[in-house]
Coordinates of N, CA and C and ligand atoms in Angstrom, one line a residue:
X294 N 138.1 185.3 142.3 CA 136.7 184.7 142.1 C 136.7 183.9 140.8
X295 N 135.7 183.2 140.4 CA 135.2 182.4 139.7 C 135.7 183.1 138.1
X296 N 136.5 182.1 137.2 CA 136.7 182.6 135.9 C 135.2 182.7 135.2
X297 N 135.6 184.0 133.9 CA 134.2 184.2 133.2 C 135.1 184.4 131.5
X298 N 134.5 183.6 130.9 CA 134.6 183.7 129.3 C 133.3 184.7 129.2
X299 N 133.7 186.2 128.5 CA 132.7 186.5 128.1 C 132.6 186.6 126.2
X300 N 131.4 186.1 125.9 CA 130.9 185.9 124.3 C 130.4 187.1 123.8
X301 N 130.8 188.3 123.5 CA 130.1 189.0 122.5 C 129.8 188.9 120.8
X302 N 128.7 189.6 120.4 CA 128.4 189.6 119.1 C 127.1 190.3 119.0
X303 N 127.1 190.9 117.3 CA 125.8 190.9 117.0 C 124.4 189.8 116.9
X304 N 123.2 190.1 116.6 CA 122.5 189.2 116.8 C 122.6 187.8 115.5
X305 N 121.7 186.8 116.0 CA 122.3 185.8 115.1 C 123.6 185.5 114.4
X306 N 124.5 186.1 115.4 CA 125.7 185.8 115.1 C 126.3 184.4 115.5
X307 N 125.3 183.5 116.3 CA 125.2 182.0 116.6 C 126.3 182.5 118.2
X308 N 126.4 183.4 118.8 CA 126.7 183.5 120.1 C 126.2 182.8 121.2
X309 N 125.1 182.6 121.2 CA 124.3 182.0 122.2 C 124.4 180.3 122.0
X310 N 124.6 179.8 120.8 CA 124.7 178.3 120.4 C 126.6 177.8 121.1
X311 N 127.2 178.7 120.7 CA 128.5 178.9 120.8 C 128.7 178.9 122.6
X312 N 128.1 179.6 123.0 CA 128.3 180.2 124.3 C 127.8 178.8 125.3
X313 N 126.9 178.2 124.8 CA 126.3 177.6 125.5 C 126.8 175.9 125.3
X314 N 127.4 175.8 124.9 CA 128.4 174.6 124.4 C 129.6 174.6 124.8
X315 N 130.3 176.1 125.2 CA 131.6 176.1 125.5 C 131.0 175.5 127.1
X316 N 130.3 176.6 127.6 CA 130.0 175.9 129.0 C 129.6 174.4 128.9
X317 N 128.7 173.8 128.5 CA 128.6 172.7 128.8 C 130.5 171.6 128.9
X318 N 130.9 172.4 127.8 CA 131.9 171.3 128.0 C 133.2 171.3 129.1
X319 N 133.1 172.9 129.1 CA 133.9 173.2 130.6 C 133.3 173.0 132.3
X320 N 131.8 172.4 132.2 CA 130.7 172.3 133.2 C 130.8 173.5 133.9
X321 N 130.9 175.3 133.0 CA 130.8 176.1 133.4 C 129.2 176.2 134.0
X322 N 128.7 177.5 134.4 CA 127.4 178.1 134.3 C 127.0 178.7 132.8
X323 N 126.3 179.1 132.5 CA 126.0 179.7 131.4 C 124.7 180.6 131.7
X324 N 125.0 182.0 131.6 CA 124.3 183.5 130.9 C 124.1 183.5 129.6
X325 N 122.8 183.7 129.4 CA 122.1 184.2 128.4 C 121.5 185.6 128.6
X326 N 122.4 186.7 128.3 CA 121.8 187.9 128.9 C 120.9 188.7 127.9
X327 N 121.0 188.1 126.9 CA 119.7 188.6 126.0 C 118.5 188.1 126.0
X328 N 118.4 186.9 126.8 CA 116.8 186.5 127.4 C 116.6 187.0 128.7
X329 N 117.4 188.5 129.4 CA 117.0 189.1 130.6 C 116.3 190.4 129.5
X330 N 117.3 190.9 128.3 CA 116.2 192.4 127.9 C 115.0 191.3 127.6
X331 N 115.0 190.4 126.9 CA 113.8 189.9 126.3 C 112.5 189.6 127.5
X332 N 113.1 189.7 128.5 CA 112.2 189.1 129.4 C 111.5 190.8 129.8
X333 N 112.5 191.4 130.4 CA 112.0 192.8 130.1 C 110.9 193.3 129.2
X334 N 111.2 192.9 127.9 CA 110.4 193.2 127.2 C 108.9 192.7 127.4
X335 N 109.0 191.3 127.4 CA 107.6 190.4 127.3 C 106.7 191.4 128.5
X336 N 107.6 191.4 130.1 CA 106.9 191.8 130.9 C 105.9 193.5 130.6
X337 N 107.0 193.7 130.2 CA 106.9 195.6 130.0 C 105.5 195.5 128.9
X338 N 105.3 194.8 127.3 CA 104.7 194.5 126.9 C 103.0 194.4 127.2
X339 N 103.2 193.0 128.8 CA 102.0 192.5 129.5 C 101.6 193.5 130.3
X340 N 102.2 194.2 130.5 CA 101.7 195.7 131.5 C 101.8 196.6 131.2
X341 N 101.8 196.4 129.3 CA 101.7 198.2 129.0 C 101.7 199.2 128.5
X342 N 103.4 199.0 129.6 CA 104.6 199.8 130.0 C 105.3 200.3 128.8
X343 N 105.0 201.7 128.4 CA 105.4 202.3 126.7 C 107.3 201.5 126.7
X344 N 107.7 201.3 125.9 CA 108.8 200.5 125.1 C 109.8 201.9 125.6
X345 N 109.7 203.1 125.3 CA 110.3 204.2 125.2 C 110.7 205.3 126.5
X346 N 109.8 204.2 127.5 CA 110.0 204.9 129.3 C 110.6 203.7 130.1
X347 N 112.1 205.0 129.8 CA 113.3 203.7 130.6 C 113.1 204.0 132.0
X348 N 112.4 205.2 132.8 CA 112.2 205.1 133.9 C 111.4 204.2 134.6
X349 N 110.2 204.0 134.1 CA 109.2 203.1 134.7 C 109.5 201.7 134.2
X350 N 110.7 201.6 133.3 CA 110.9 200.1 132.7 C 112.1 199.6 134.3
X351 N 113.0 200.7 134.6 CA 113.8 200.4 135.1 C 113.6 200.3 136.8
X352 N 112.3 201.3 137.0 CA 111.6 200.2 138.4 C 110.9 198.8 138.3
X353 N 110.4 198.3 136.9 CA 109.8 197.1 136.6 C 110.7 196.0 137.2
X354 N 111.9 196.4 136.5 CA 113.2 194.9 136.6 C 112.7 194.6 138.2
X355 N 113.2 195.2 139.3 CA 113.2 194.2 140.3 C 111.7 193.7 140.9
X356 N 111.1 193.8 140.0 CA 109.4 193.5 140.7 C 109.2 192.3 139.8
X357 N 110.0 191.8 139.2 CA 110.2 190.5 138.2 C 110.6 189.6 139.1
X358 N 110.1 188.5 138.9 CA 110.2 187.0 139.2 C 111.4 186.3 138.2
X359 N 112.6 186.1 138.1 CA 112.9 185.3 136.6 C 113.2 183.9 137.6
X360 N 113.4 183.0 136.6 CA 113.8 181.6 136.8 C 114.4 181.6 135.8
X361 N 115.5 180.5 135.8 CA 116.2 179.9 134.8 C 116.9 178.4 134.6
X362 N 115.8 177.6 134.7 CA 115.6 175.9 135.1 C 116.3 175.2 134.4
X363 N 117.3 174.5 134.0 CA 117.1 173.0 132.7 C 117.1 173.9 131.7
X364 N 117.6 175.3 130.9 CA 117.3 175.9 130.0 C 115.3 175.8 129.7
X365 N 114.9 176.4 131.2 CA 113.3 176.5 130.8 C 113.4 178.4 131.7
X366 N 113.2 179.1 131.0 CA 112.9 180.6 131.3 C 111.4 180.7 132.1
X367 N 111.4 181.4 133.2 CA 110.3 181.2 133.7 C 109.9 182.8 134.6
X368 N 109.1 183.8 134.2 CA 108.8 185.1 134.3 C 107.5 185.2 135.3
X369 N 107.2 185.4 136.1 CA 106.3 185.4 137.6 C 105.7 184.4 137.4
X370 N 106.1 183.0 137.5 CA 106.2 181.8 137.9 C 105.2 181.1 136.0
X371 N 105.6 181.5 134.8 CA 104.6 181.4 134.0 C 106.2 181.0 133.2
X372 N 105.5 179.6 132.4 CA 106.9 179.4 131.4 C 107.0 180.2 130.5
X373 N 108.1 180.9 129.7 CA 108.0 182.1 128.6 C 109.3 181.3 127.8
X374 N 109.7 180.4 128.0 CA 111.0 180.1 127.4 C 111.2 180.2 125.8
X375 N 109.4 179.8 125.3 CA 109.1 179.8 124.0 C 108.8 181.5 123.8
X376 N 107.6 182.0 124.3 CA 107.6 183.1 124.2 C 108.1 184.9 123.9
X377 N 109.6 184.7 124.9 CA 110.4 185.4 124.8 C 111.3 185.3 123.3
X378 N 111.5 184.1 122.1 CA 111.9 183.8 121.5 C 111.5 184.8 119.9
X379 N 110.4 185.2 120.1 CA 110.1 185.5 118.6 C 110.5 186.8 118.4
X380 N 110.5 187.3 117.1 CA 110.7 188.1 116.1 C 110.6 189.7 117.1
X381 N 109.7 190.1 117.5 CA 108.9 190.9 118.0 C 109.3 191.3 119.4
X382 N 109.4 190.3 120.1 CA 109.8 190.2 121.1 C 111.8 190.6 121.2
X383 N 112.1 189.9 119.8 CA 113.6 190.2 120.2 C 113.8 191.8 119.7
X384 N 113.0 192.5 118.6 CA 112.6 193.8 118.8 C 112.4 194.7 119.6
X385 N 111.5 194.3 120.5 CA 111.1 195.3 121.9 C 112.2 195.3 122.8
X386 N 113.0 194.5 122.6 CA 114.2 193.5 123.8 C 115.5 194.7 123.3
X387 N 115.6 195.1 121.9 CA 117.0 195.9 121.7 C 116.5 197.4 122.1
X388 N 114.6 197.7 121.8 CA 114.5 198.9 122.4 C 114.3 199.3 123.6
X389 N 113.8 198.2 124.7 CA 114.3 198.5 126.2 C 115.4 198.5 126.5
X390 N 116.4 197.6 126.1 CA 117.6 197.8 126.1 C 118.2 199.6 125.8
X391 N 117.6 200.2 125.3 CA 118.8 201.3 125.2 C 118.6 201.9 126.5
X392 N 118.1 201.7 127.1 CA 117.5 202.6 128.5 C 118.2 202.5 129.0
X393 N 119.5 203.5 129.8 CA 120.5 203.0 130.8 C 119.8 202.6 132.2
X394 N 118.3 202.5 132.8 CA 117.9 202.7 133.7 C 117.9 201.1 133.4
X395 N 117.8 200.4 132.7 CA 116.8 199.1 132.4 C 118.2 198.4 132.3
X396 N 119.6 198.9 131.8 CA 120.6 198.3 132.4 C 121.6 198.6 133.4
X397 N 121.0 199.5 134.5 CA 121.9 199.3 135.3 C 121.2 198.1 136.4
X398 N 119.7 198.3 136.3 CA 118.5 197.3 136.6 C 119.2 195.8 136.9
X399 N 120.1 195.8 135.5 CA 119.9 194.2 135.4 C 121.6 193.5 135.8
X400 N 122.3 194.9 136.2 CA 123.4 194.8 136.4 C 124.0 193.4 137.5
X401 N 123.4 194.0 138.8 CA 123.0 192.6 140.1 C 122.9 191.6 139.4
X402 N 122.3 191.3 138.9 CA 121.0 189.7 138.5 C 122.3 189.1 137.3
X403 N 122.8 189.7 136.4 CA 124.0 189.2 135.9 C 125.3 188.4 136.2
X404 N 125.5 189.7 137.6 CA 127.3 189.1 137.8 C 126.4 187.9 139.0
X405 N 125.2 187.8 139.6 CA 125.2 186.7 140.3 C 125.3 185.4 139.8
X406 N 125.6 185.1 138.4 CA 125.2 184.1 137.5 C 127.1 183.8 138.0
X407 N 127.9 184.6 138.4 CA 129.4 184.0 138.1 C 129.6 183.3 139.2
X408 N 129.4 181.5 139.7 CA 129.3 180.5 141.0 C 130.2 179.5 139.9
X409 N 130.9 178.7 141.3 CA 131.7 177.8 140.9 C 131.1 176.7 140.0
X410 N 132.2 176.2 139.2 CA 133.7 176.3 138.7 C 133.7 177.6 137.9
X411 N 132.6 178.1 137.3 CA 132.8 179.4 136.4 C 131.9 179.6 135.7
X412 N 131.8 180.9 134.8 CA 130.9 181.3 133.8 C 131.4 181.3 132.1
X413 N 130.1 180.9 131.6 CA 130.5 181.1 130.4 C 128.9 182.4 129.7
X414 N 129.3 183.6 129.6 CA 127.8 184.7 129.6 C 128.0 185.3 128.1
X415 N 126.9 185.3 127.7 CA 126.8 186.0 126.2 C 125.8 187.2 126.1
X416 N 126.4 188.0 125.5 CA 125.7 189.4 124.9 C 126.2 190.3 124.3
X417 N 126.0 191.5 124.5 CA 126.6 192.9 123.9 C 127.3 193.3 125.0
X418 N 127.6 193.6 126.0 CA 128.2 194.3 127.0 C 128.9 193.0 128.0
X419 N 129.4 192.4 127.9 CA 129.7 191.1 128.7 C 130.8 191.4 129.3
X420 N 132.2 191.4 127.7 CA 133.5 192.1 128.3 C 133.4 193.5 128.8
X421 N 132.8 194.2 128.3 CA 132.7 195.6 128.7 C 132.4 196.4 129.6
X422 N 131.3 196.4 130.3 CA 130.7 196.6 131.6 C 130.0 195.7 132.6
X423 N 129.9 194.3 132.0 CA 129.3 193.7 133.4 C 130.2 192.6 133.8
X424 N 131.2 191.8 132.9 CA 132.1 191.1 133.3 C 134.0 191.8 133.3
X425 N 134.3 192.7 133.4 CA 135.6 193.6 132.7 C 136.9 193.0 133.1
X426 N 136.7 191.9 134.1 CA 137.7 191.0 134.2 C 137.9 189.6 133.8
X427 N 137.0 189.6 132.8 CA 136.7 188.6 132.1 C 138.0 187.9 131.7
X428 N 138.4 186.3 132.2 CA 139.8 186.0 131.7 C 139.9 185.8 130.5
X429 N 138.8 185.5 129.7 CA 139.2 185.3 128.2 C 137.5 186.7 127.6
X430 N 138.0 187.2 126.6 CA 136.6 187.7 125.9 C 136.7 187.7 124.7
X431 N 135.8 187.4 123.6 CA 135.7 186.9 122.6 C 134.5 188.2 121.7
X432 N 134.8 188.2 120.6 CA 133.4 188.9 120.2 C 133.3 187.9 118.5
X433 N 132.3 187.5 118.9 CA 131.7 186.6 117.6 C 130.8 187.3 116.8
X434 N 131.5 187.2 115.1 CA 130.5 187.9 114.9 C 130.4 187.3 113.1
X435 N 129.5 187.1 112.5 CA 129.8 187.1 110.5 C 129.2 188.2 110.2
X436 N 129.1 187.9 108.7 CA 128.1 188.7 108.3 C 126.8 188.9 108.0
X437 N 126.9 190.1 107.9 CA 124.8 190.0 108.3 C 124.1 189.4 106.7
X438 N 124.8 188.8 105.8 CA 124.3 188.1 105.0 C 124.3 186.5 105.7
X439 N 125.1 186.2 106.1 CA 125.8 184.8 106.9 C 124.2 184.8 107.7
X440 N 124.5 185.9 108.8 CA 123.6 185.9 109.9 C 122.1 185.7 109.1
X441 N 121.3 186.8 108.6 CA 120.4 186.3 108.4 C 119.7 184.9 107.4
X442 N 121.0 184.5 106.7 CA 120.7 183.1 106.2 C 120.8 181.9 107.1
X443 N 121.5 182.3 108.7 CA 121.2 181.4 109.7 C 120.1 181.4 110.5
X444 N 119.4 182.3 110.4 CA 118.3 183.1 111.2 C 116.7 182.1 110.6
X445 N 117.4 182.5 109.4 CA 116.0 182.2 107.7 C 115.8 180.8 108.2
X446 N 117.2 179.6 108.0 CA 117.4 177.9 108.7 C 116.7 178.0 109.5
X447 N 116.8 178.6 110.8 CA 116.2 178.0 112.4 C 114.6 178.1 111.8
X448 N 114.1 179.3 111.4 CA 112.9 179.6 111.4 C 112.2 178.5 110.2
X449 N 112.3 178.5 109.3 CA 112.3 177.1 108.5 C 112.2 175.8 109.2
X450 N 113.5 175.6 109.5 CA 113.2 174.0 110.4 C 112.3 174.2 111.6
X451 N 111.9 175.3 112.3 CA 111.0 175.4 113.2 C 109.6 175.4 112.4
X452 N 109.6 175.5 111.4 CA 108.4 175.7 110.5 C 107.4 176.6 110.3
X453 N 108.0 177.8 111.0 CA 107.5 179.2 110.6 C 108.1 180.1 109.2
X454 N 107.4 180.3 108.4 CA 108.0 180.9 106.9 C 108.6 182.3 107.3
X455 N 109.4 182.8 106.5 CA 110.0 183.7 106.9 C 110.8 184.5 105.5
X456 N 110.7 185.4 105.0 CA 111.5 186.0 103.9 C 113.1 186.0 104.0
X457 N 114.0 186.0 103.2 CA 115.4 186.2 103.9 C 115.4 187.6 103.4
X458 N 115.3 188.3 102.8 CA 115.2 190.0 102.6 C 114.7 190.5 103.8
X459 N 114.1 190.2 104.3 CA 113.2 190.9 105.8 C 113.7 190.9 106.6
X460 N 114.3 189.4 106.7 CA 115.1 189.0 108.2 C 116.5 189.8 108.0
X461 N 117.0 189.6 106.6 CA 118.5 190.9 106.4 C 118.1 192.2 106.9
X462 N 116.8 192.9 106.9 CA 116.8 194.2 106.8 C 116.3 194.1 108.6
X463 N 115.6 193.5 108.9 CA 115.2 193.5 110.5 C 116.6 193.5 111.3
X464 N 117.8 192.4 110.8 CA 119.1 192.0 111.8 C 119.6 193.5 111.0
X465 N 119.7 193.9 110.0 CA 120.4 195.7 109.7 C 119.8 196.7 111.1
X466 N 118.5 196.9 111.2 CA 117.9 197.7 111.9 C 118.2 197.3 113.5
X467 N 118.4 196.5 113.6 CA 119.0 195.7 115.0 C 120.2 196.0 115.7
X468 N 121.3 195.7 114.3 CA 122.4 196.0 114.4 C 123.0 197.5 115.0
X469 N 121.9 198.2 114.0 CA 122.2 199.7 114.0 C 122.3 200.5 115.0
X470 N 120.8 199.9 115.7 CA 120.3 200.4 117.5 C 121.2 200.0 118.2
X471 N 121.8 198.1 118.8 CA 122.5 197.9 119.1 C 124.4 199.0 119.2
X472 N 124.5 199.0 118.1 CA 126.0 200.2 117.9 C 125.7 201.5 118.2
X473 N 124.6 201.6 118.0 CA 124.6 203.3 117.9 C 124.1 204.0 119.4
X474 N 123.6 203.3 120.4 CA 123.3 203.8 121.7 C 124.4 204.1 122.6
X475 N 123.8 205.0 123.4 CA 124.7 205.7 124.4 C 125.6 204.7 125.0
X476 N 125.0 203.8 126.0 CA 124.9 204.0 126.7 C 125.5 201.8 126.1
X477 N 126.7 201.0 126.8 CA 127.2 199.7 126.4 C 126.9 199.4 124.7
X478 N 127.1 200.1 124.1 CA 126.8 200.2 122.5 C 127.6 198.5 122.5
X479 N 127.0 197.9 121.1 CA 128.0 196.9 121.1 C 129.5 197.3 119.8
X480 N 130.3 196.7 120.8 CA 131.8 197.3 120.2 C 132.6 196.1 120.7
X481 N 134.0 195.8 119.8 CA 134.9 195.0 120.6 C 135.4 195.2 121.7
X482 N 135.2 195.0 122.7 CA 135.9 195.2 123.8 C 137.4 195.0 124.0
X483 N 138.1 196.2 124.7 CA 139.3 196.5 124.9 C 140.5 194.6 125.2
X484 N 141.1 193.8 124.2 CA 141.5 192.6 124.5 C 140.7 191.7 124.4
X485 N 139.7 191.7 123.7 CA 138.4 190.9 122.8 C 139.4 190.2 121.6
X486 N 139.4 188.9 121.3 CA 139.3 188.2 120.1 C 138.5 188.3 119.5
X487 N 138.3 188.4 117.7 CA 137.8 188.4 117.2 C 137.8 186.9 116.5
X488 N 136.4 186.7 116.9 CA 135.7 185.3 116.0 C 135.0 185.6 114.7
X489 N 135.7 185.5 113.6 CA 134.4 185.4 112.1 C 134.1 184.0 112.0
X490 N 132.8 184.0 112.5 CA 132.1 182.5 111.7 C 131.6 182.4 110.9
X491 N 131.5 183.2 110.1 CA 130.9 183.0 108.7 C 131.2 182.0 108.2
X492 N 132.6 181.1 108.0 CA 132.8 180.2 107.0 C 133.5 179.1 108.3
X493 N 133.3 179.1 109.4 CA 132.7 178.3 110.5 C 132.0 177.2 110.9
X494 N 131.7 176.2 111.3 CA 130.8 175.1 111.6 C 131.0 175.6 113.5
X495 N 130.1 175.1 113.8 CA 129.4 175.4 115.6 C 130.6 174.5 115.9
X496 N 130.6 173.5 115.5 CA 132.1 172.8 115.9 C 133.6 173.6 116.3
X497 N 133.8 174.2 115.0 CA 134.9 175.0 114.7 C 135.3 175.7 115.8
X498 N 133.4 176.0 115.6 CA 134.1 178.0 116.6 C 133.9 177.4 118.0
X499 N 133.5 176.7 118.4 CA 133.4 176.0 120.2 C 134.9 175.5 120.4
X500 N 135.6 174.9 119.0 CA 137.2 174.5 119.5 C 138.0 175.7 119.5
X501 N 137.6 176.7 118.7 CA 138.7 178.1 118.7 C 138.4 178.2 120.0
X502 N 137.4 178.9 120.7 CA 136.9 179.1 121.7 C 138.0 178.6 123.2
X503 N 137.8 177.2 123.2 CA 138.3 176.4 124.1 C 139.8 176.2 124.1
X504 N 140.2 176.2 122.8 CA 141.6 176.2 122.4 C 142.4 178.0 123.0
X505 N 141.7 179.0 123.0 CA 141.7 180.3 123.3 C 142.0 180.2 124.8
X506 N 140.7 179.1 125.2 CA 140.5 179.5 126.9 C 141.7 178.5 127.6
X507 N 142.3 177.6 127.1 CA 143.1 177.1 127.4 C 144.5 177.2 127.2
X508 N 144.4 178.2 126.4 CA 146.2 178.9 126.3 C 146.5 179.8 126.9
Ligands
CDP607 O1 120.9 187.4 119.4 P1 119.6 188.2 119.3 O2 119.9 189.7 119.0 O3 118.5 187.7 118.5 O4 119.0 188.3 120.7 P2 119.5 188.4 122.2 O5 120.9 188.1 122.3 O6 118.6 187.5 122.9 O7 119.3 189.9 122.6 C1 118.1 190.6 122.4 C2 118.3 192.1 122.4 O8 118.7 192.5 123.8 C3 119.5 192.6 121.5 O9 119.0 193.0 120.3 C4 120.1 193.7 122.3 O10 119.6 194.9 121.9 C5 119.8 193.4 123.7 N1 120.9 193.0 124.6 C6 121.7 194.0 125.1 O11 121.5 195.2 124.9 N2 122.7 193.6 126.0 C7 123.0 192.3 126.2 N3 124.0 192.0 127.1 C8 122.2 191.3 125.6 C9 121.2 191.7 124.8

């Protein structure tokens, strides 16, 4: 079947910028599997649905509408692309996430993203349980000083204020839930490269990347 580069990392580890660049230039597909918890979330959110009942979260998933247009996110036919994006939302997203019910949920709806010529998919669990034959897998990741000084930029140039002490201590508490769950914890995956981009340009780490997938 169809090759899959899978991209792991912690958050704002620039995974998603990385990920989505490698595909363009290989005219892969491209997974964003962190805007499927997020979407989870938003829905669970609009209906509710306590944050902490992975059972009733994990009958939600298939009663979901998703789209995924032109990089435009689209949740029972309503654009969310901006929505799913914020602070809050990427919060509720790591605590549905621990639910094993709410990922085996989303298990289907992932590997159908792998169609010709290929995938390029990013998350926590990519090489590990939903892509395991992944021909190349990567885990990108700096430090969470790096990270939330990249986090602090976007939000800035987007022109929302933002503390960098908060955003350090919010990506700490993120990280923590992320590793510490039962159940796809994020971990290097068994034959994972490690990427530090800390001292990195988006440039850089898209040529390691490509240079990787081509050796
Ligand atoms: O990069 P960032 O953490 O800001 O957000 P994301 O990649 O959009 O993921 C949002 C949340 O979903 C993460 O904090 C994870 O807890 C969760 N997630 C996951 O558990 N498994 C994945 N494959 C992707 C995301």
């Amino acid at each position: 079947s169809y090759p899959v580069i899978a991209i792991d990392g912690p958050t704002a580890s620039g995974k998603g910028t990385v990920a989505s660049l490698v595909a363009e230039k290989l005219g892969f597909h491209y997974l964003d599997s962190g805007a499927l918890y997020r979407l989870v979330a938003l829905a669970s959110e609009k209906r509710g649905i306590d944050a902490k009942n992975g059972p009733e979260l994990g009958l939600l998933v298939p009663k979901l509408l998703i789209s995924f247009k032109n990089s435009q996110i689209s949740l029972d036919g309503e654009d969310v692309t901006d929505a799913i994006r914020t602070e809050n939302i990427g919060l509720r997203a790591s605590t549905v996430a621990v639910h094993p019910e709410v990922r085996s949920a989303l298990v289907g709806l992932q590997r159908s993203f792998r169609q010709f010529p290929g995938l390029v998919a990013d998350g926590r669990d990519m090489a590990s349980v939903i892509f395991p034959d992944a021909v190349l897998k990567v885990f990108l990741t700096a430090t969470a000083a790096a990270r939330a000084e990249r986090r602090y930029k976007q939000l800035i140039a987007k022109g929302i204020s933002a503390k960098l002490s908060d955003l350090l201590q919010d990506l700490q508490e993120r990280d923590a839930r992320d590793s510490s769950r039962g159940t796809a914890p994020l971990l290097v995956a068994d034959g994972a490269k490690v990427l530090e981009t800390s001292d990195l340009s988006i440039d850089q780490a898209v040529k390691t990347v490509l240079d990787w997938y081509q050796s």
